Amino acid sequence: MDFCVLTSGSVIAAGDACRTLLVFNDENAAGDKLDNAPTMNQYFGTKLPPMFSARAFGIHKAAIDNHPDRFEMLQKTFKQTFSDPGYKDAFLKSKGFWPYSNYGGVEECESFKSAMLELGERYKPLLTGK
């Protein structure tokens, strides 16, 4: 049997070519599209943070401090993207699973980043490649 660790959006797009065994999120929001698989935390009693396939932009704090109007414009246009019907159409055309397309602001990105750094630190001895 082949084994893969993939983003669940890729698995959904692959259809019957993959069978999902576990979901690394707080819930299996895709249900039968991911074989009604349990979450890692439900099945094993772990307390892992959700492991999204996330995209984010990093901006130096000095740029925000020196140009708050520009930073506000970036945040505003990012938010507007999610209400643009053209974005949703393009996302769905690419076989994306719409409930996975979510806006995350500064606080959400910071929370995700912190959770991933903490997870990496916790398992660092196992991630050395030795």
PDB file of C-alpha atoms in Angstrom:
ATOM      1  CA  MET A   1       0.000   0.000   0.000  1.00  0.00           C
ATOM      2  CA  ASP A   2       1.271   3.453  -0.859  1.00  0.00           C
ATOM      3  CA  PHE A   3       1.209   6.025   1.906  1.00  0.00           C
ATOM      4  CA  CYS A   4       1.064   9.792   1.495  1.00  0.00           C
ATOM      5  CA  VAL A   5       0.793  12.846   3.677  1.00  0.00           C
ATOM      6  CA  LEU A   6      -1.116  15.387   1.635  1.00  0.00           C
ATOM      7  CA  THR A   7      -3.160  18.493   2.077  1.00  0.00           C
ATOM      8  CA  SER A   8      -6.771  17.418   2.329  1.00  0.00           C
ATOM      9  CA  GLY A   9      -7.681  19.688  -0.576  1.00  0.00           C
ATOM     10  CA  SER A  10      -5.377  17.612  -2.791  1.00  0.00           C
ATOM     11  CA  VAL A  11      -6.991  14.421  -1.524  1.00  0.00           C
ATOM     12  CA  ILE A  12     -10.475  15.750  -2.260  1.00  0.00           C
ATOM     13  CA  ALA A  13      -9.396  16.674  -5.800  1.00  0.00           C
ATOM     14  CA  ALA A  14      -7.925  13.176  -6.287  1.00  0.00           C
ATOM     15  CA  GLY A  15     -11.304  11.578  -5.639  1.00  0.00           C
ATOM     16  CA  ASP A  16     -11.245   7.796  -5.231  1.00  0.00           C
ATOM     17  CA  ALA A  17      -7.483   7.593  -5.862  1.00  0.00           C
ATOM     18  CA  CYS A  18      -6.866   8.253  -2.146  1.00  0.00           C
ATOM     19  CA  ARG A  19      -8.367   7.032   1.093  1.00  0.00           C
ATOM     20  CA  THR A  20      -8.105   9.337   4.091  1.00  0.00           C
ATOM     21  CA  LEU A  21      -7.202   7.750   7.415  1.00  0.00           C
ATOM     22  CA  LEU A  22      -6.744  10.818   9.643  1.00  0.00           C
ATOM     23  CA  VAL A  23      -7.369  14.549   9.439  1.00  0.00           C
ATOM     24  CA  PHE A  24      -5.019  17.017  11.135  1.00  0.00           C
ATOM     25  CA  ASN A  25      -7.610  19.620  12.042  1.00  0.00           C
ATOM     26  CA  ASP A  26     -10.085  20.202  14.864  1.00  0.00           C
ATOM     27  CA  GLU A  27     -12.801  18.552  12.766  1.00  0.00           C
ATOM     28  CA  ASN A  28     -13.258  16.793   9.444  1.00  0.00           C
ATOM     29  CA  ALA A  29     -15.093  19.630   7.713  1.00  0.00           C
ATOM     30  CA  ALA A  30     -15.168  17.710   4.425  1.00  0.00           C
ATOM     31  CA  GLY A  31     -16.961  14.659   5.834  1.00  0.00           C
ATOM     32  CA  ASP A  32     -17.427  11.942   3.226  1.00  0.00           C
ATOM     33  CA  LYS A  33     -15.092  13.749   0.804  1.00  0.00           C
ATOM     34  CA  LEU A  34     -12.377  12.617   3.244  1.00  0.00           C
ATOM     35  CA  ASP A  35     -13.939   9.219   3.986  1.00  0.00           C
ATOM     36  CA  ASN A  36     -15.417  10.532   7.251  1.00  0.00           C
ATOM     37  CA  ALA A  37     -11.958  10.047   8.743  1.00  0.00           C
ATOM     38  CA  PRO A  38     -11.473  10.951  12.404  1.00  0.00           C
ATOM     39  CA  THR A  39      -9.133  13.702  13.451  1.00  0.00           C
ATOM     40  CA  MET A  40      -5.681  12.879  14.771  1.00  0.00           C
ATOM     41  CA  ASN A  41      -6.629  14.320  18.149  1.00  0.00           C
ATOM     42  CA  GLN A  42      -9.909  12.369  18.352  1.00  0.00           C
ATOM     43  CA  TYR A  43      -8.350   9.059  17.400  1.00  0.00           C
ATOM     44  CA  PHE A  44      -5.098   9.200  19.364  1.00  0.00           C
ATOM     45  CA  GLY A  45      -6.059  11.630  22.132  1.00  0.00           C
ATOM     46  CA  THR A  46      -3.327  14.062  21.121  1.00  0.00           C
ATOM     47  CA  LYS A  47      -3.477  17.846  21.356  1.00  0.00           C
ATOM     48  CA  LEU A  48      -1.943  18.887  18.059  1.00  0.00           C
ATOM     49  CA  PRO A  49      -2.857  22.252  16.517  1.00  0.00           C
ATOM     50  CA  PRO A  50      -4.680  22.293  13.172  1.00  0.00           C
ATOM     51  CA  MET A  51      -2.209  21.857  10.331  1.00  0.00           C
ATOM     52  CA  PHE A  52      -3.592  23.889   7.481  1.00  0.00           C
ATOM     53  CA  SER A  53      -2.073  24.473   4.117  1.00  0.00           C
ATOM     54  CA  ALA A  54      -1.672  28.175   4.760  1.00  0.00           C
ATOM     55  CA  ARG A  55      -0.392  31.083   2.723  1.00  0.00           C
ATOM     56  CA  ALA A  56       0.631  34.374   4.279  1.00  0.00           C
ATOM     57  CA  PHE A  57       2.588  37.526   3.599  1.00  0.00           C
ATOM     58  CA  GLY A  58       5.287  38.746   5.938  1.00  0.00           C
ATOM     59  CA  ILE A  59       5.844  42.464   6.385  1.00  0.00           C
ATOM     60  CA  HIS A  60       8.508  44.130   8.504  1.00  0.00           C
ATOM     61  CA  LYS A  61       7.096  45.860  11.562  1.00  0.00           C
ATOM     62  CA  ALA A  62       9.021  49.002  10.591  1.00  0.00           C
ATOM     63  CA  ALA A  63       7.099  49.133   7.298  1.00  0.00           C
ATOM     64  CA  ILE A  64       3.807  48.896   9.192  1.00  0.00           C
ATOM     65  CA  ASP A  65       4.905  51.553  11.687  1.00  0.00           C
ATOM     66  CA  ASN A  66       6.164  53.908   8.960  1.00  0.00           C
ATOM     67  CA  HIS A  67       3.266  53.371   6.544  1.00  0.00           C
ATOM     68  CA  PRO A  68       0.130  52.363   8.471  1.00  0.00           C
ATOM     69  CA  ASP A  69      -2.078  53.579   5.616  1.00  0.00           C
ATOM     70  CA  ARG A  70      -0.390  51.174   3.187  1.00  0.00           C
ATOM     71  CA  PHE A  71      -0.700  48.291   5.626  1.00  0.00           C
ATOM     72  CA  GLU A  72      -4.396  49.068   6.089  1.00  0.00           C
ATOM     73  CA  MET A  73      -4.818  49.044   2.291  1.00  0.00           C
ATOM     74  CA  LEU A  74      -3.191  45.591   2.094  1.00  0.00           C
ATOM     75  CA  GLN A  75      -5.487  44.223   4.786  1.00  0.00           C
ATOM     76  CA  LYS A  76      -8.544  45.783   3.157  1.00  0.00           C
ATOM     77  CA  THR A  77      -7.782  44.376  -0.305  1.00  0.00           C
ATOM     78  CA  PHE A  78      -7.024  40.896   1.085  1.00  0.00           C
ATOM     79  CA  LYS A  79     -10.426  40.876   2.793  1.00  0.00           C
ATOM     80  CA  GLN A  80     -12.150  42.106  -0.380  1.00  0.00           C
ATOM     81  CA  THR A  81     -10.750  39.147  -2.303  1.00  0.00           C
ATOM     82  CA  PHE A  82     -12.956  36.759  -0.368  1.00  0.00           C
ATOM     83  CA  SER A  83     -16.149  38.619  -1.296  1.00  0.00           C
ATOM     84  CA  ASP A  84     -15.225  38.765  -4.999  1.00  0.00           C
ATOM     85  CA  PRO A  85     -17.321  36.198  -6.930  1.00  0.00           C
ATOM     86  CA  GLY A  86     -14.491  35.892  -9.463  1.00  0.00           C
ATOM     87  CA  TYR A  87     -12.187  34.580  -6.741  1.00  0.00           C
ATOM     88  CA  LYS A  88     -14.671  31.906  -5.714  1.00  0.00           C
ATOM     89  CA  ASP A  89     -15.249  30.876  -9.337  1.00  0.00           C
ATOM     90  CA  ALA A  90     -11.503  30.562  -9.984  1.00  0.00           C
ATOM     91  CA  PHE A  91     -10.971  28.670  -6.730  1.00  0.00           C
ATOM     92  CA  LEU A  92     -13.707  26.162  -7.511  1.00  0.00           C
ATOM     93  CA  LYS A  93     -12.524  25.801 -11.108  1.00  0.00           C
ATOM     94  CA  SER A  94      -9.131  24.727  -9.724  1.00  0.00           C
ATOM     95  CA  LYS A  95     -10.969  21.944  -7.811  1.00  0.00           C
ATOM     96  CA  GLY A  96     -10.608  23.770  -4.517  1.00  0.00           C
ATOM     97  CA  PHE A  97     -12.918  22.890  -1.627  1.00  0.00           C
ATOM     98  CA  TRP A  98     -14.637  26.200  -0.827  1.00  0.00           C
ATOM     99  CA  PRO A  99     -14.925  25.740   2.970  1.00  0.00           C
ATOM    100  CA  TYR A 100     -11.103  25.641   3.053  1.00  0.00           C
ATOM    101  CA  SER A 101     -10.756  29.130   1.599  1.00  0.00           C
ATOM    102  CA  ASN A 102     -10.639  31.424   4.609  1.00  0.00           C
ATOM    103  CA  TYR A 103      -9.293  34.859   5.328  1.00  0.00           C
ATOM    104  CA  GLY A 104      -6.809  35.061   8.155  1.00  0.00           C
ATOM    105  CA  GLY A 105      -5.728  38.384   9.564  1.00  0.00           C
ATOM    106  CA  VAL A 106      -2.698  39.310  11.618  1.00  0.00           C
ATOM    107  CA  GLU A 107      -3.973  37.612  14.787  1.00  0.00           C
ATOM    108  CA  GLU A 108      -4.915  34.371  13.016  1.00  0.00           C
ATOM    109  CA  CYS A 109      -1.574  34.204  11.201  1.00  0.00           C
ATOM    110  CA  GLU A 110       0.323  34.868  14.435  1.00  0.00           C
ATOM    111  CA  SER A 111      -1.603  32.128  16.230  1.00  0.00           C
ATOM    112  CA  PHE A 112      -0.938  29.625  13.416  1.00  0.00           C
ATOM    113  CA  LYS A 113       2.758  30.558  13.244  1.00  0.00           C
ATOM    114  CA  SER A 114       3.195  30.227  16.997  1.00  0.00           C
ATOM    115  CA  ALA A 115       1.491  26.821  17.037  1.00  0.00           C
ATOM    116  CA  MET A 116       3.734  25.513  14.237  1.00  0.00           C
ATOM    117  CA  LEU A 117       6.910  26.836  15.890  1.00  0.00           C
ATOM    118  CA  GLU A 118       5.921  25.281  19.219  1.00  0.00           C
ATOM    119  CA  LEU A 119       5.171  21.964  17.501  1.00  0.00           C
ATOM    120  CA  GLY A 120       8.533  22.017  15.739  1.00  0.00           C
ATOM    121  CA  GLU A 121      10.324  22.769  18.991  1.00  0.00           C
ATOM    122  CA  ARG A 122       8.461  20.005  20.827  1.00  0.00           C
ATOM    123  CA  TYR A 123       9.434  17.375  18.247  1.00  0.00           C
ATOM    124  CA  LYS A 124      12.820  18.817  17.278  1.00  0.00           C
ATOM    125  CA  PRO A 125      14.763  15.745  18.464  1.00  0.00           C
ATOM    126  CA  LEU A 126      12.737  13.627  16.029  1.00  0.00           C
ATOM    127  CA  LEU A 127      13.212  16.027  13.118  1.00  0.00           C
ATOM    128  CA  THR A 128      16.988  15.967  12.904  1.00  0.00           C
ATOM    129  CA  GLY A 129      17.222  13.533   9.986  1.00  0.00           C
ATOM    130  CA  LYS A 130      19.566  11.242  11.920  1.00  0.00           C
TER     131      LYS A 130
END
